[in-house]
PDB file of N, CA, C and O in Angstrom:
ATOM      1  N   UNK A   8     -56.109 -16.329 143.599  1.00  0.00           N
ATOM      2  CA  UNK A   8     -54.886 -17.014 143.181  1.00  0.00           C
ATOM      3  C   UNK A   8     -54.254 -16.308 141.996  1.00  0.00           C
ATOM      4  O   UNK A   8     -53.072 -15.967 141.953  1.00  0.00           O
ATOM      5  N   UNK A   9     -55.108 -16.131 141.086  1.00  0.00           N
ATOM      6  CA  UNK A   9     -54.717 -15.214 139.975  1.00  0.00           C
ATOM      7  C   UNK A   9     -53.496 -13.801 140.045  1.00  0.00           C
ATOM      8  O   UNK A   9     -52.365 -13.475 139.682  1.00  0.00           O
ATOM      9  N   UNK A  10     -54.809 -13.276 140.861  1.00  0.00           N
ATOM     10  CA  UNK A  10     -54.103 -12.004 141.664  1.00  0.00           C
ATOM     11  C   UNK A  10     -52.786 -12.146 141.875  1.00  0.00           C
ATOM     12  O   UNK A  10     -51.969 -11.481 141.238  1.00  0.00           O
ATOM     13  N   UNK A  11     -52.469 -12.955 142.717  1.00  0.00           N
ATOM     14  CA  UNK A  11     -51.070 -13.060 143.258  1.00  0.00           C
ATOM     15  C   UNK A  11     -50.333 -13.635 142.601  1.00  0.00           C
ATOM     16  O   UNK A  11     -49.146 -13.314 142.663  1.00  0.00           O
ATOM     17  N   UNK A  12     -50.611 -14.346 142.016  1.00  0.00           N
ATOM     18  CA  UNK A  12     -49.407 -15.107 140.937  1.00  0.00           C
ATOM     19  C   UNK A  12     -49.011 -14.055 139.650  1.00  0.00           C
ATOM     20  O   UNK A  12     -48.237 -14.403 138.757  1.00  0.00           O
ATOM     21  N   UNK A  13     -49.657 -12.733 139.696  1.00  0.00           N
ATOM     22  CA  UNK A  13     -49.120 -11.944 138.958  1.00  0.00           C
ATOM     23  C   UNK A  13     -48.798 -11.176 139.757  1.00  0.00           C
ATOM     24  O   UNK A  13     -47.941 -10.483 139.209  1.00  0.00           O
ATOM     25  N   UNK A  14     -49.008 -10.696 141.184  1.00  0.00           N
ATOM     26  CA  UNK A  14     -48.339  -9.991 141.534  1.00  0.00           C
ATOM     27  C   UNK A  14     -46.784 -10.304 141.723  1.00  0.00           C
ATOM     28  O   UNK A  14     -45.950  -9.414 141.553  1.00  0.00           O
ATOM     29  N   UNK A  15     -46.460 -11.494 142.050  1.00  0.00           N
ATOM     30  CA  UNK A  15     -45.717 -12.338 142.175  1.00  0.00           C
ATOM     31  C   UNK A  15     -44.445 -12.270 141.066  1.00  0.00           C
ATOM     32  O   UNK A  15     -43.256 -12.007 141.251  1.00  0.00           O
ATOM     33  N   UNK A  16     -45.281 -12.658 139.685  1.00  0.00           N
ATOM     34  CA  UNK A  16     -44.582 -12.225 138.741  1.00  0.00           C
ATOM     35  C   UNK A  16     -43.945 -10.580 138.224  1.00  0.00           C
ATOM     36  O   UNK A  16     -42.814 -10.326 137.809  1.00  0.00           O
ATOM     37  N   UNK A  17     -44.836  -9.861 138.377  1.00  0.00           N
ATOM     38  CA  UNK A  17     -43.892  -8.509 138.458  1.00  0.00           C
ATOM     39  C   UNK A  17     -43.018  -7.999 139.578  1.00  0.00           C
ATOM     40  O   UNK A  17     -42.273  -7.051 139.331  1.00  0.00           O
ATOM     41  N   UNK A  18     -43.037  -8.646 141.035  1.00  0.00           N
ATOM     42  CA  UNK A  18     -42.229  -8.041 141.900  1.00  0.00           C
ATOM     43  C   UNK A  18     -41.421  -9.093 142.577  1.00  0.00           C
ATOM     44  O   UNK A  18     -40.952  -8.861 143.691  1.00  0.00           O
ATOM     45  N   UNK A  19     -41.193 -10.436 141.877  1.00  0.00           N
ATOM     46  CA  UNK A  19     -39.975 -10.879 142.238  1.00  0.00           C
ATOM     47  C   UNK A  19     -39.198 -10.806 141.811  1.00  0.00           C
ATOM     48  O   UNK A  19     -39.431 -10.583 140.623  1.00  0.00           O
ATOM     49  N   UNK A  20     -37.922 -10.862 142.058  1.00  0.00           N
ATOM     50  CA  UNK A  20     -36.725 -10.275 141.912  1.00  0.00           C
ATOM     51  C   UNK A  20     -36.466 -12.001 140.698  1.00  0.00           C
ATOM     52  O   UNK A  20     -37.174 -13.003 140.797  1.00  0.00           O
ATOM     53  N   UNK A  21     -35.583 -11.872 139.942  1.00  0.00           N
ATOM     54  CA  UNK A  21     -35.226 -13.485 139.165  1.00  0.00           C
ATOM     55  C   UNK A  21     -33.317 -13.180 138.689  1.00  0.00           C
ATOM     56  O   UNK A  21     -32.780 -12.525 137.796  1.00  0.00           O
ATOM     57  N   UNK A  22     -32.856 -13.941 139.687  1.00  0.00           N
ATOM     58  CA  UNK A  22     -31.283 -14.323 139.224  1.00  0.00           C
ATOM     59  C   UNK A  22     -30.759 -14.893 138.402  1.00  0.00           C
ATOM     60  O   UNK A  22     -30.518 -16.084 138.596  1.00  0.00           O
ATOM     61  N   UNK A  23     -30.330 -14.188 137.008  1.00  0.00           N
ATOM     62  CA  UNK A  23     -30.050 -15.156 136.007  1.00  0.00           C
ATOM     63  C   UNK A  23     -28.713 -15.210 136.072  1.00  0.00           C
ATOM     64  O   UNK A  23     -28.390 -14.024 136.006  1.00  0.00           O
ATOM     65  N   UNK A  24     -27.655 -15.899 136.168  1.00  0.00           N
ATOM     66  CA  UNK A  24     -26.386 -15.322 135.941  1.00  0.00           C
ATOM     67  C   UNK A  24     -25.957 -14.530 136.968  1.00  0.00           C
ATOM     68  O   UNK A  24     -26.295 -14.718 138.137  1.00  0.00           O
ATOM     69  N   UNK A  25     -25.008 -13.384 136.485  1.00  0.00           N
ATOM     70  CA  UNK A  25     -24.568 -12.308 137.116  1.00  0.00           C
ATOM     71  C   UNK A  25     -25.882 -11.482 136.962  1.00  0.00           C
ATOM     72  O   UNK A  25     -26.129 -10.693 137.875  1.00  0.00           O
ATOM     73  N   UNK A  26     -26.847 -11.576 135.806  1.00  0.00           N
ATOM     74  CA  UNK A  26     -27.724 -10.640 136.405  1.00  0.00           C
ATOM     75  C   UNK A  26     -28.870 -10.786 136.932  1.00  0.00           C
ATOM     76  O   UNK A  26     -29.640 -11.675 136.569  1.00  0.00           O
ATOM     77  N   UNK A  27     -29.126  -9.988 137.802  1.00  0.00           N
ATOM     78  CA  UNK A  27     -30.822  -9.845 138.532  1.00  0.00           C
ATOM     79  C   UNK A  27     -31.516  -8.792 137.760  1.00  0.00           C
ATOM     80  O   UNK A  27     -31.223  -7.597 137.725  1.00  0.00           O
ATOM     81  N   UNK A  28     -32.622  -9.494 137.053  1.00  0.00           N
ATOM     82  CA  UNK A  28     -33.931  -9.227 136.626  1.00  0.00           C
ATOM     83  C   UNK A  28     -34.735  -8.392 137.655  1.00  0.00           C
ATOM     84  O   UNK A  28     -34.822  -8.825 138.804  1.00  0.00           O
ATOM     85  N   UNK A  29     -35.401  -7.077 137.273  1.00  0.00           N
ATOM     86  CA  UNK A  29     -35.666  -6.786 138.603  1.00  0.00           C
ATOM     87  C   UNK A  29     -37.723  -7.335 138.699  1.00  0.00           C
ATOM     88  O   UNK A  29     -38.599  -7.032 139.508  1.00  0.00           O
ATOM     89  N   UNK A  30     -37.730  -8.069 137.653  1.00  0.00           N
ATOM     90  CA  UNK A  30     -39.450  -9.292 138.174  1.00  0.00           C
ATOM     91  C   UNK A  30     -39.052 -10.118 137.365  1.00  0.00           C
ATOM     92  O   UNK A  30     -37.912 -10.196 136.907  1.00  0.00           O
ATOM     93  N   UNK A  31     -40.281 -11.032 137.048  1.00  0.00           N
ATOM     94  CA  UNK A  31     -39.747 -12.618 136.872  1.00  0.00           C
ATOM     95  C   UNK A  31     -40.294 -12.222 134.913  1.00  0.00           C
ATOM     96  O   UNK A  31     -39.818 -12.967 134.056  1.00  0.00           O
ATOM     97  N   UNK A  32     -41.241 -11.076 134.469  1.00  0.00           N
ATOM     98  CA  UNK A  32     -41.335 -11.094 132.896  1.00  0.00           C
ATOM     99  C   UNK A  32     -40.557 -10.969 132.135  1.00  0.00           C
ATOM    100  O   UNK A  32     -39.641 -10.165 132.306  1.00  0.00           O
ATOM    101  N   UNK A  33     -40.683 -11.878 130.814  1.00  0.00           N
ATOM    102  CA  UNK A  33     -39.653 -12.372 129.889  1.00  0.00           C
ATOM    103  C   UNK A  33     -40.692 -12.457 129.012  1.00  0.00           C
ATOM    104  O   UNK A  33     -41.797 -12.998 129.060  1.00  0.00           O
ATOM    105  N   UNK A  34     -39.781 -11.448 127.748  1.00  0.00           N
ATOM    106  CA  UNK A  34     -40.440 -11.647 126.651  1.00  0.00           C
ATOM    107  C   UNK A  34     -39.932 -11.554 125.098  1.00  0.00           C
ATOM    108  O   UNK A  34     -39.310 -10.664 124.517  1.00  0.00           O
ATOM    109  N   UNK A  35     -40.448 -12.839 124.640  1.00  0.00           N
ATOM    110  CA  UNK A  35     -39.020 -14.193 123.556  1.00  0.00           C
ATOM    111  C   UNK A  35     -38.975 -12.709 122.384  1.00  0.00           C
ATOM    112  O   UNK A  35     -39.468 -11.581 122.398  1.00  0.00           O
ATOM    113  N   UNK A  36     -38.083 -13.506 121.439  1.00  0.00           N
ATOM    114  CA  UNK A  36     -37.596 -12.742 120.241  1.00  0.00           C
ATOM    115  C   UNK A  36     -38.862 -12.984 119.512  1.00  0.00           C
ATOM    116  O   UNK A  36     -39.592 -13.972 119.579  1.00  0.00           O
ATOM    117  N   UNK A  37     -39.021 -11.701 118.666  1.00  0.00           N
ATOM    118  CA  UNK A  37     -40.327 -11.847 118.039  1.00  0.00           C
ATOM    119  C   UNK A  37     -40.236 -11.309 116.867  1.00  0.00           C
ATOM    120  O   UNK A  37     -39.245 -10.579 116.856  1.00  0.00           O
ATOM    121  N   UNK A  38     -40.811 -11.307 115.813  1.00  0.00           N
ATOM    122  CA  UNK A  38     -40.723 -10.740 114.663  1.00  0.00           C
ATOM    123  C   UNK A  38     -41.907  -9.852 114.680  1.00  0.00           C
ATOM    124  O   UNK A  38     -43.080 -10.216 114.760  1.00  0.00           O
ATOM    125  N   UNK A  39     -41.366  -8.397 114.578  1.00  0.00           N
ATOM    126  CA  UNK A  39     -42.535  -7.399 114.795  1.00  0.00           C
ATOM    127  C   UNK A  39     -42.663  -6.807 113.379  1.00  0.00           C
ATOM    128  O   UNK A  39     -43.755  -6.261 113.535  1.00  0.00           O
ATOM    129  N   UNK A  40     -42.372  -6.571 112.302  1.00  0.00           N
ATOM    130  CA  UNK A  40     -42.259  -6.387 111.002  1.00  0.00           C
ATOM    131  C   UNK A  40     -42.704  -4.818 110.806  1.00  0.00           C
ATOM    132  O   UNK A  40     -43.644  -4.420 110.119  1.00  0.00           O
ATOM    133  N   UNK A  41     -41.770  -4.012 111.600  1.00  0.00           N
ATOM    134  CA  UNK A  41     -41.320  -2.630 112.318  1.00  0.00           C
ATOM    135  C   UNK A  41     -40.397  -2.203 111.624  1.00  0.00           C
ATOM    136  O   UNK A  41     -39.930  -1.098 111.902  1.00  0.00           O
ATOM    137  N   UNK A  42     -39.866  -2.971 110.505  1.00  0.00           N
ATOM    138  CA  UNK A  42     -38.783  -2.449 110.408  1.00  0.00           C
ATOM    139  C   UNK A  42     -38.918  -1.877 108.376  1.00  0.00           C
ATOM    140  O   UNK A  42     -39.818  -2.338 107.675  1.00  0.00           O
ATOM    141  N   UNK A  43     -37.884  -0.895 107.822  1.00  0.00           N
ATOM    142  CA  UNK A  43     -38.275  -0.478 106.675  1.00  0.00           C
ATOM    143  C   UNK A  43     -37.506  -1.605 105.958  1.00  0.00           C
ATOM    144  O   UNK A  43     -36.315  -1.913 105.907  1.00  0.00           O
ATOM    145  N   UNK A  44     -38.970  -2.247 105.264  1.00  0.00           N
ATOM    146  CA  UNK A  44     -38.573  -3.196 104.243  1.00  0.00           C
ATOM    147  C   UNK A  44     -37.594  -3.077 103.151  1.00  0.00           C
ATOM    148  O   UNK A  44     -37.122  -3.996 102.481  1.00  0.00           O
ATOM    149  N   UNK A  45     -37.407  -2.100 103.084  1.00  0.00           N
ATOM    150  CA  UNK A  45     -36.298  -1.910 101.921  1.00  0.00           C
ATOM    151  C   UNK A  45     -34.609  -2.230 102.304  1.00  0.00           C
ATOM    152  O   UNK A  45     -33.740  -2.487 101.471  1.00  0.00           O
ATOM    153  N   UNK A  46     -34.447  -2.146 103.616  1.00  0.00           N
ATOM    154  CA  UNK A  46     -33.043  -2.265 104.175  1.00  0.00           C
ATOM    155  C   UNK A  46     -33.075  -2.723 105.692  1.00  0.00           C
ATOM    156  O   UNK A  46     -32.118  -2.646 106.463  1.00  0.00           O
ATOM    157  N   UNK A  47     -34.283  -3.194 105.979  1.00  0.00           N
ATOM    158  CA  UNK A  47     -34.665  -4.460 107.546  1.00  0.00           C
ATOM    159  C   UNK A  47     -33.955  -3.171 108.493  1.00  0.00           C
ATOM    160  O   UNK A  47     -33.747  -3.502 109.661  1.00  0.00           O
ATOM    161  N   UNK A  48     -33.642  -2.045 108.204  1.00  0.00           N
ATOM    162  CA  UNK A  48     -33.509  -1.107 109.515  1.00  0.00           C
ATOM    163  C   UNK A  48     -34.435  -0.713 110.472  1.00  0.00           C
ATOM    164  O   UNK A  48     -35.357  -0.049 109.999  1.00  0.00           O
ATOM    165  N   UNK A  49     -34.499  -0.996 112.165  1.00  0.00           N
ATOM    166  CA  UNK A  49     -35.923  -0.783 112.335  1.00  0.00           C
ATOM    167  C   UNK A  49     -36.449   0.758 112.480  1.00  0.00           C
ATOM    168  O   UNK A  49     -35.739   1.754 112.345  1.00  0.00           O
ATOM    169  N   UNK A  50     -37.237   0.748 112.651  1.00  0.00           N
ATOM    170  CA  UNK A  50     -37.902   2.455 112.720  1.00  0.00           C
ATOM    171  C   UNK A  50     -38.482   2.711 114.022  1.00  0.00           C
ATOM    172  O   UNK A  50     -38.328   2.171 115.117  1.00  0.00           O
ATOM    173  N   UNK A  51     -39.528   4.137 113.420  1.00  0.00           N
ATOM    174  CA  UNK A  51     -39.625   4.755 115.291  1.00  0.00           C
ATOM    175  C   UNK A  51     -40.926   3.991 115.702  1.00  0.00           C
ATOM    176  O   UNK A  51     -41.374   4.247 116.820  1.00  0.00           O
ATOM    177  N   UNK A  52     -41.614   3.037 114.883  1.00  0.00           N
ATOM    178  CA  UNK A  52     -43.028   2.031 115.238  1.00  0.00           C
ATOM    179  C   UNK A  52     -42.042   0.953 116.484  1.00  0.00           C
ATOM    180  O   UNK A  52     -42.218   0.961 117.702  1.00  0.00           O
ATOM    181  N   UNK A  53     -41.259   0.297 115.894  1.00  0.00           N
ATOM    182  CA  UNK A  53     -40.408  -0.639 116.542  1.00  0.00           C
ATOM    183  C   UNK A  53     -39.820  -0.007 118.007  1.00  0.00           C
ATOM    184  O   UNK A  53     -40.043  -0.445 119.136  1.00  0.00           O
ATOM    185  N   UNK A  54     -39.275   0.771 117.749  1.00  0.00           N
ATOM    186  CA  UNK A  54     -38.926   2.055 119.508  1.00  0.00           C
ATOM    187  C   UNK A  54     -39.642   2.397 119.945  1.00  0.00           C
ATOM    188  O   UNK A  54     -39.323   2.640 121.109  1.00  0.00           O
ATOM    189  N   UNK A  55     -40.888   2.696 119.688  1.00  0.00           N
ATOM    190  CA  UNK A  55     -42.187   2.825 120.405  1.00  0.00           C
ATOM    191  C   UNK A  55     -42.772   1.336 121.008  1.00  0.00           C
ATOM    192  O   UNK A  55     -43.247   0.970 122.084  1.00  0.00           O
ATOM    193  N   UNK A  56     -42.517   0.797 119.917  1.00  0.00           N
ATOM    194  CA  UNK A  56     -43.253  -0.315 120.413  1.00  0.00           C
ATOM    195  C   UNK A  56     -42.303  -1.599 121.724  1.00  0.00           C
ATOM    196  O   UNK A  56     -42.894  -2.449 122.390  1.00  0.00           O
ATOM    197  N   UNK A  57     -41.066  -1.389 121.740  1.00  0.00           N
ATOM    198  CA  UNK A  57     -39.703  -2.332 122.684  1.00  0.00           C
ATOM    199  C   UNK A  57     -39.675  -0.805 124.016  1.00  0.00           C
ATOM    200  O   UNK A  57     -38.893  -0.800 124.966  1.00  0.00           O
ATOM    201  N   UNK A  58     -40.608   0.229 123.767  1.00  0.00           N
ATOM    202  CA  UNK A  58     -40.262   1.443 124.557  1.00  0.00           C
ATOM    203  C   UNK A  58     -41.632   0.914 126.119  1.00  0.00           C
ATOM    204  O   UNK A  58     -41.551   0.909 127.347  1.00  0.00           O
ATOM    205  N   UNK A  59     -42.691   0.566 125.140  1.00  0.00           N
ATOM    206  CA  UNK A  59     -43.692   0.294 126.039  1.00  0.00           C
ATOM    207  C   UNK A  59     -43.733  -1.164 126.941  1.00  0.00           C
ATOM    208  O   UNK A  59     -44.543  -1.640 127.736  1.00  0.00           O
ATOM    209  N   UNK A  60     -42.443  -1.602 126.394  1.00  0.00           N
ATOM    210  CA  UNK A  60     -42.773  -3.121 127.296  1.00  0.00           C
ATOM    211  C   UNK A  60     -41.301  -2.985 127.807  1.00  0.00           C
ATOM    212  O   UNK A  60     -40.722  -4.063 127.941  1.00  0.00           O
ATOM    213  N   UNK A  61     -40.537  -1.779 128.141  1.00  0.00           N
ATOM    214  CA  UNK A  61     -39.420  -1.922 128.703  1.00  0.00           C
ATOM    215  C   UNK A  61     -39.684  -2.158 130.435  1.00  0.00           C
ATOM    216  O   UNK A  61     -38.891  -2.245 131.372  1.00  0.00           O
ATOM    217  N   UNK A  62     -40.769  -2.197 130.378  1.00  0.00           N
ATOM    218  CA  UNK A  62     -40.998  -2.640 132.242  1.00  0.00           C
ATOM    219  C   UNK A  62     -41.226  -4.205 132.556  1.00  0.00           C
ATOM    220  O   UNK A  62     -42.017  -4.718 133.348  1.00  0.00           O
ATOM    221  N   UNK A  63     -40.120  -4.913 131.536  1.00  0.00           N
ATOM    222  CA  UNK A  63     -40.445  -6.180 131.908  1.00  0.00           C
ATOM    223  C   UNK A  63     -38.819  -6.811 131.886  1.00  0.00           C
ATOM    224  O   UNK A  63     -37.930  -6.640 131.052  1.00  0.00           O
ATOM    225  N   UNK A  64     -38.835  -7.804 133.478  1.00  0.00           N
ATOM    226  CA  UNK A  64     -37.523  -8.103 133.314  1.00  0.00           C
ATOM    227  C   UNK A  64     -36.505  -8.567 132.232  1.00  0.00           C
ATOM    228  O   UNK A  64     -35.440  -8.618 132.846  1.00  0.00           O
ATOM    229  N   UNK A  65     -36.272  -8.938 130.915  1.00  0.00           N
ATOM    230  CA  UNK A  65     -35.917  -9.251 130.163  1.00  0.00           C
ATOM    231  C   UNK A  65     -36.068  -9.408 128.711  1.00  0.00           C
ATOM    232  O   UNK A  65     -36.535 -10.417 128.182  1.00  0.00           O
ATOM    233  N   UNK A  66     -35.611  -8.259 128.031  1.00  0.00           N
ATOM    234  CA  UNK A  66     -36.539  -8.297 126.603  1.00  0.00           C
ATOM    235  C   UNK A  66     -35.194  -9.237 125.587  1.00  0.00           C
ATOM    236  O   UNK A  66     -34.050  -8.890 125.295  1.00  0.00           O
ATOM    237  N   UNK A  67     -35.696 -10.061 125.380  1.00  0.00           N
ATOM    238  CA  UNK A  67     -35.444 -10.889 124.156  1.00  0.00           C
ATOM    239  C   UNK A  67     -35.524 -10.445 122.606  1.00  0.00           C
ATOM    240  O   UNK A  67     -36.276 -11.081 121.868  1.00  0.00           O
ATOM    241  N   UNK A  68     -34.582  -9.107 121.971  1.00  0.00           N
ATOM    242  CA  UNK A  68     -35.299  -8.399 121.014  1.00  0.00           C
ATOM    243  C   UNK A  68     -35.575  -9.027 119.653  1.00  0.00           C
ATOM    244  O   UNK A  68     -35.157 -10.184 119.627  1.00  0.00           O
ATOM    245  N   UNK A  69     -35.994  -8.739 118.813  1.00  0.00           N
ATOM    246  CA  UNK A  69     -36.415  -9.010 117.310  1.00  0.00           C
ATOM    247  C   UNK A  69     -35.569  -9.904 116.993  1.00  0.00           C
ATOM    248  O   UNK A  69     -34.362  -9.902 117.234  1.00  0.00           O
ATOM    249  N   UNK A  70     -36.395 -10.951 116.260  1.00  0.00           N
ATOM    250  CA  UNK A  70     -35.494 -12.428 115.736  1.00  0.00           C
ATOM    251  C   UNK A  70     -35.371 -11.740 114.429  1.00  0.00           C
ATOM    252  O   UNK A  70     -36.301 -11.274 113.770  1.00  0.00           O
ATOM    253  N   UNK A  71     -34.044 -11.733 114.120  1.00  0.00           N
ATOM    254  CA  UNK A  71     -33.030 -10.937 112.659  1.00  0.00           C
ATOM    255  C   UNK A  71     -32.890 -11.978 112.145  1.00  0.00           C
ATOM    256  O   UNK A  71     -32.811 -13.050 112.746  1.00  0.00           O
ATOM    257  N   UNK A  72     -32.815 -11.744 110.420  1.00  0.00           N
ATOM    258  CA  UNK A  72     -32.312 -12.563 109.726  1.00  0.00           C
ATOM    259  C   UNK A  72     -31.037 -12.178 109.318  1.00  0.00           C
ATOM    260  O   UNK A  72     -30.823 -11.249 108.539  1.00  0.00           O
ATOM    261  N   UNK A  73     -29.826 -13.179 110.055  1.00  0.00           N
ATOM    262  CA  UNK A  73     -28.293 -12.513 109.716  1.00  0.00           C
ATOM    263  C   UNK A  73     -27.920 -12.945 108.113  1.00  0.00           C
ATOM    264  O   UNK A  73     -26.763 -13.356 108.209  1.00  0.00           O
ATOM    265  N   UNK A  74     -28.276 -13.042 106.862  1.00  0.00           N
ATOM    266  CA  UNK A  74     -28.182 -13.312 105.505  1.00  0.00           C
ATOM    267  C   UNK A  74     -29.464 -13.256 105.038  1.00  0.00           C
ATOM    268  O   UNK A  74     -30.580 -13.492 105.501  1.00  0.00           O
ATOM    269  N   UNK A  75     -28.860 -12.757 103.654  1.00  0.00           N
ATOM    270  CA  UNK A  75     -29.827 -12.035 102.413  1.00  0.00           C
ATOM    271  C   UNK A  75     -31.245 -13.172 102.506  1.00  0.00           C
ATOM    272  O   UNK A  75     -32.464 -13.075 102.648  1.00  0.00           O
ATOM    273  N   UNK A  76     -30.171 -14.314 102.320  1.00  0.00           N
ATOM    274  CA  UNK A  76     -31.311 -15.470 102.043  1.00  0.00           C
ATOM    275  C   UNK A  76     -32.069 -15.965 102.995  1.00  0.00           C
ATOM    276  O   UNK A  76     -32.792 -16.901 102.653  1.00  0.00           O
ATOM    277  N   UNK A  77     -32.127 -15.570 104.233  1.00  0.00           N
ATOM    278  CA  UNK A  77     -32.410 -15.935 105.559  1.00  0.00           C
ATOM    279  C   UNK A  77     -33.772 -14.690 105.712  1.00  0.00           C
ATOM    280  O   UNK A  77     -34.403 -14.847 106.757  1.00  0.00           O
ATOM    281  N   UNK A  78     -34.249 -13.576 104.866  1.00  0.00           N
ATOM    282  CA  UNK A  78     -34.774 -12.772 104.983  1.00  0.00           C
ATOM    283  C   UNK A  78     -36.134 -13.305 104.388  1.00  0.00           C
ATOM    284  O   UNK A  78     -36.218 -13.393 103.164  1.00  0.00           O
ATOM    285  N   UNK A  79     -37.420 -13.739 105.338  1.00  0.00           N
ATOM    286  CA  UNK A  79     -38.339 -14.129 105.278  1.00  0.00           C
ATOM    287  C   UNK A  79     -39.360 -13.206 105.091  1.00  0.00           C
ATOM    288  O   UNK A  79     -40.341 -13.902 104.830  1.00  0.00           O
ATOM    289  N   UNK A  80     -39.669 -12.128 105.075  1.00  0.00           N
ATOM    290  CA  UNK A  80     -40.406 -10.956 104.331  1.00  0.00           C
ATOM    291  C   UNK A  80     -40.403  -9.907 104.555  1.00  0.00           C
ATOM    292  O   UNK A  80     -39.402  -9.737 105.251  1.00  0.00           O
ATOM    293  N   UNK A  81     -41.022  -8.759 104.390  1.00  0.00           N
ATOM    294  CA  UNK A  81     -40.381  -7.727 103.994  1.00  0.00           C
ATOM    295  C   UNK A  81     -41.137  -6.854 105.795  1.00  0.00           C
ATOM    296  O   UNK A  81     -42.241  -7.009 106.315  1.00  0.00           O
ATOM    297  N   UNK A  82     -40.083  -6.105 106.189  1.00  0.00           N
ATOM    298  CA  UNK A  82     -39.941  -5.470 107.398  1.00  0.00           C
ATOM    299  C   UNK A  82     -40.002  -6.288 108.266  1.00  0.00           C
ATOM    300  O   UNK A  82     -40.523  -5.839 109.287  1.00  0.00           O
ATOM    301  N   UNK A  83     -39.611  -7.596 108.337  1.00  0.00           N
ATOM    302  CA  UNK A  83     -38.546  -8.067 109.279  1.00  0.00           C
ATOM    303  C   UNK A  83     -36.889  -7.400 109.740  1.00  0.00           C
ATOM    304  O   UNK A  83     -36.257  -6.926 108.796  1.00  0.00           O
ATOM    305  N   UNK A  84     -36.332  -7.371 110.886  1.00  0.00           N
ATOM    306  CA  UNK A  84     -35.392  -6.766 110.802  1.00  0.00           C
ATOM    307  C   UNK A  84     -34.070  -7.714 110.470  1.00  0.00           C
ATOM    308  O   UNK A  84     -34.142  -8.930 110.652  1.00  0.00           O
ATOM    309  N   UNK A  85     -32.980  -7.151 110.023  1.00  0.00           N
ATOM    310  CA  UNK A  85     -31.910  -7.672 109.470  1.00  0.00           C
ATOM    311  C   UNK A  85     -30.240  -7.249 109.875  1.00  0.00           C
ATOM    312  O   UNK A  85     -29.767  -6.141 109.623  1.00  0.00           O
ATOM    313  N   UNK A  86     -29.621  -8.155 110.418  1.00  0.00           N
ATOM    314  CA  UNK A  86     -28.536  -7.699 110.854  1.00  0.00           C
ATOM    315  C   UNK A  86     -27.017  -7.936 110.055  1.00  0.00           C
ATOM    316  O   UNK A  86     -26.010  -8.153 110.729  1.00  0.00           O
ATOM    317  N   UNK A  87     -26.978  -7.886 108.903  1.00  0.00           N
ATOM    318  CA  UNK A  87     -26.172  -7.848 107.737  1.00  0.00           C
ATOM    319  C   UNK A  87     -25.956  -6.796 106.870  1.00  0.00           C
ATOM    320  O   UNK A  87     -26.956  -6.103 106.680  1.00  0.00           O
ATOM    321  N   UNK A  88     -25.030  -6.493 106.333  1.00  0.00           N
ATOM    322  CA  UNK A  88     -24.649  -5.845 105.920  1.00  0.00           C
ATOM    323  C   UNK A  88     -24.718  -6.260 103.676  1.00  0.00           C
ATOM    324  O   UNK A  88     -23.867  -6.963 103.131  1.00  0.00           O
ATOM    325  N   UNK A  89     -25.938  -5.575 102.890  1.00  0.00           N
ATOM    326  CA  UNK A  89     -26.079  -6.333 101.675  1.00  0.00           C
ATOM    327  C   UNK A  89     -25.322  -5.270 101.120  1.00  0.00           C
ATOM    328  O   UNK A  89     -25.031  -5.278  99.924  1.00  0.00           O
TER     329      UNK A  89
END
C-alpha cells in the first residue's frame, strides 16, 4: 500500500488552476536560514538547496519577512528594501 501511494504521489498529474503540476508533491514556505544575515539576501546554500527538491510539483519558496520589524533572526530571507 505504501508503495503505491507514493508512487501515486509522484506520477499523478494535480490541476490547480490553469496550472498542471506535473505529480501531486507540495512543499510549504519554509524558513531555511540560507540566507546572508547581514542583508536576508539568499545565497548559493539556499540554490543548492530549492535546486535539489525542484522535482516536486510545487515549491512554496522561503517565508520572507516583508519589514525591518517583521525580521525574526538572522539569515532568514527578506524582501524589503532597508
Amino acid at each position: 500500500f505504501h508503495n503505491h501511494l507514493m508512487q501515486k504521489l509522484w506520477s499523478d498529474t494535480l490541476q490547480l488552476g490553469k496550472y498542471t503540476l506535473k505529480n501531486r508533491v507540495l512543499l510549504s514556505p519554509m524558513t531555511r536560514v540560507r540566507c546572508d544575515p547581514a542583508d536576508g539576501v539568499p545565497n548559493d546554500l539556499l540554490v543548492k538547496y530549492y535546486g535539489q527538491r525542484a522535482g516536486a510539483g510545487l515549491l512554496l519558496t522561503e517565508a520572507s519577512s516583508w519589514s525591518p520589524r517583521g525580521c525574526s533572526f538572522p539569515g532568514a530571507g527578506d524582501i524589503f528594501t532597508k
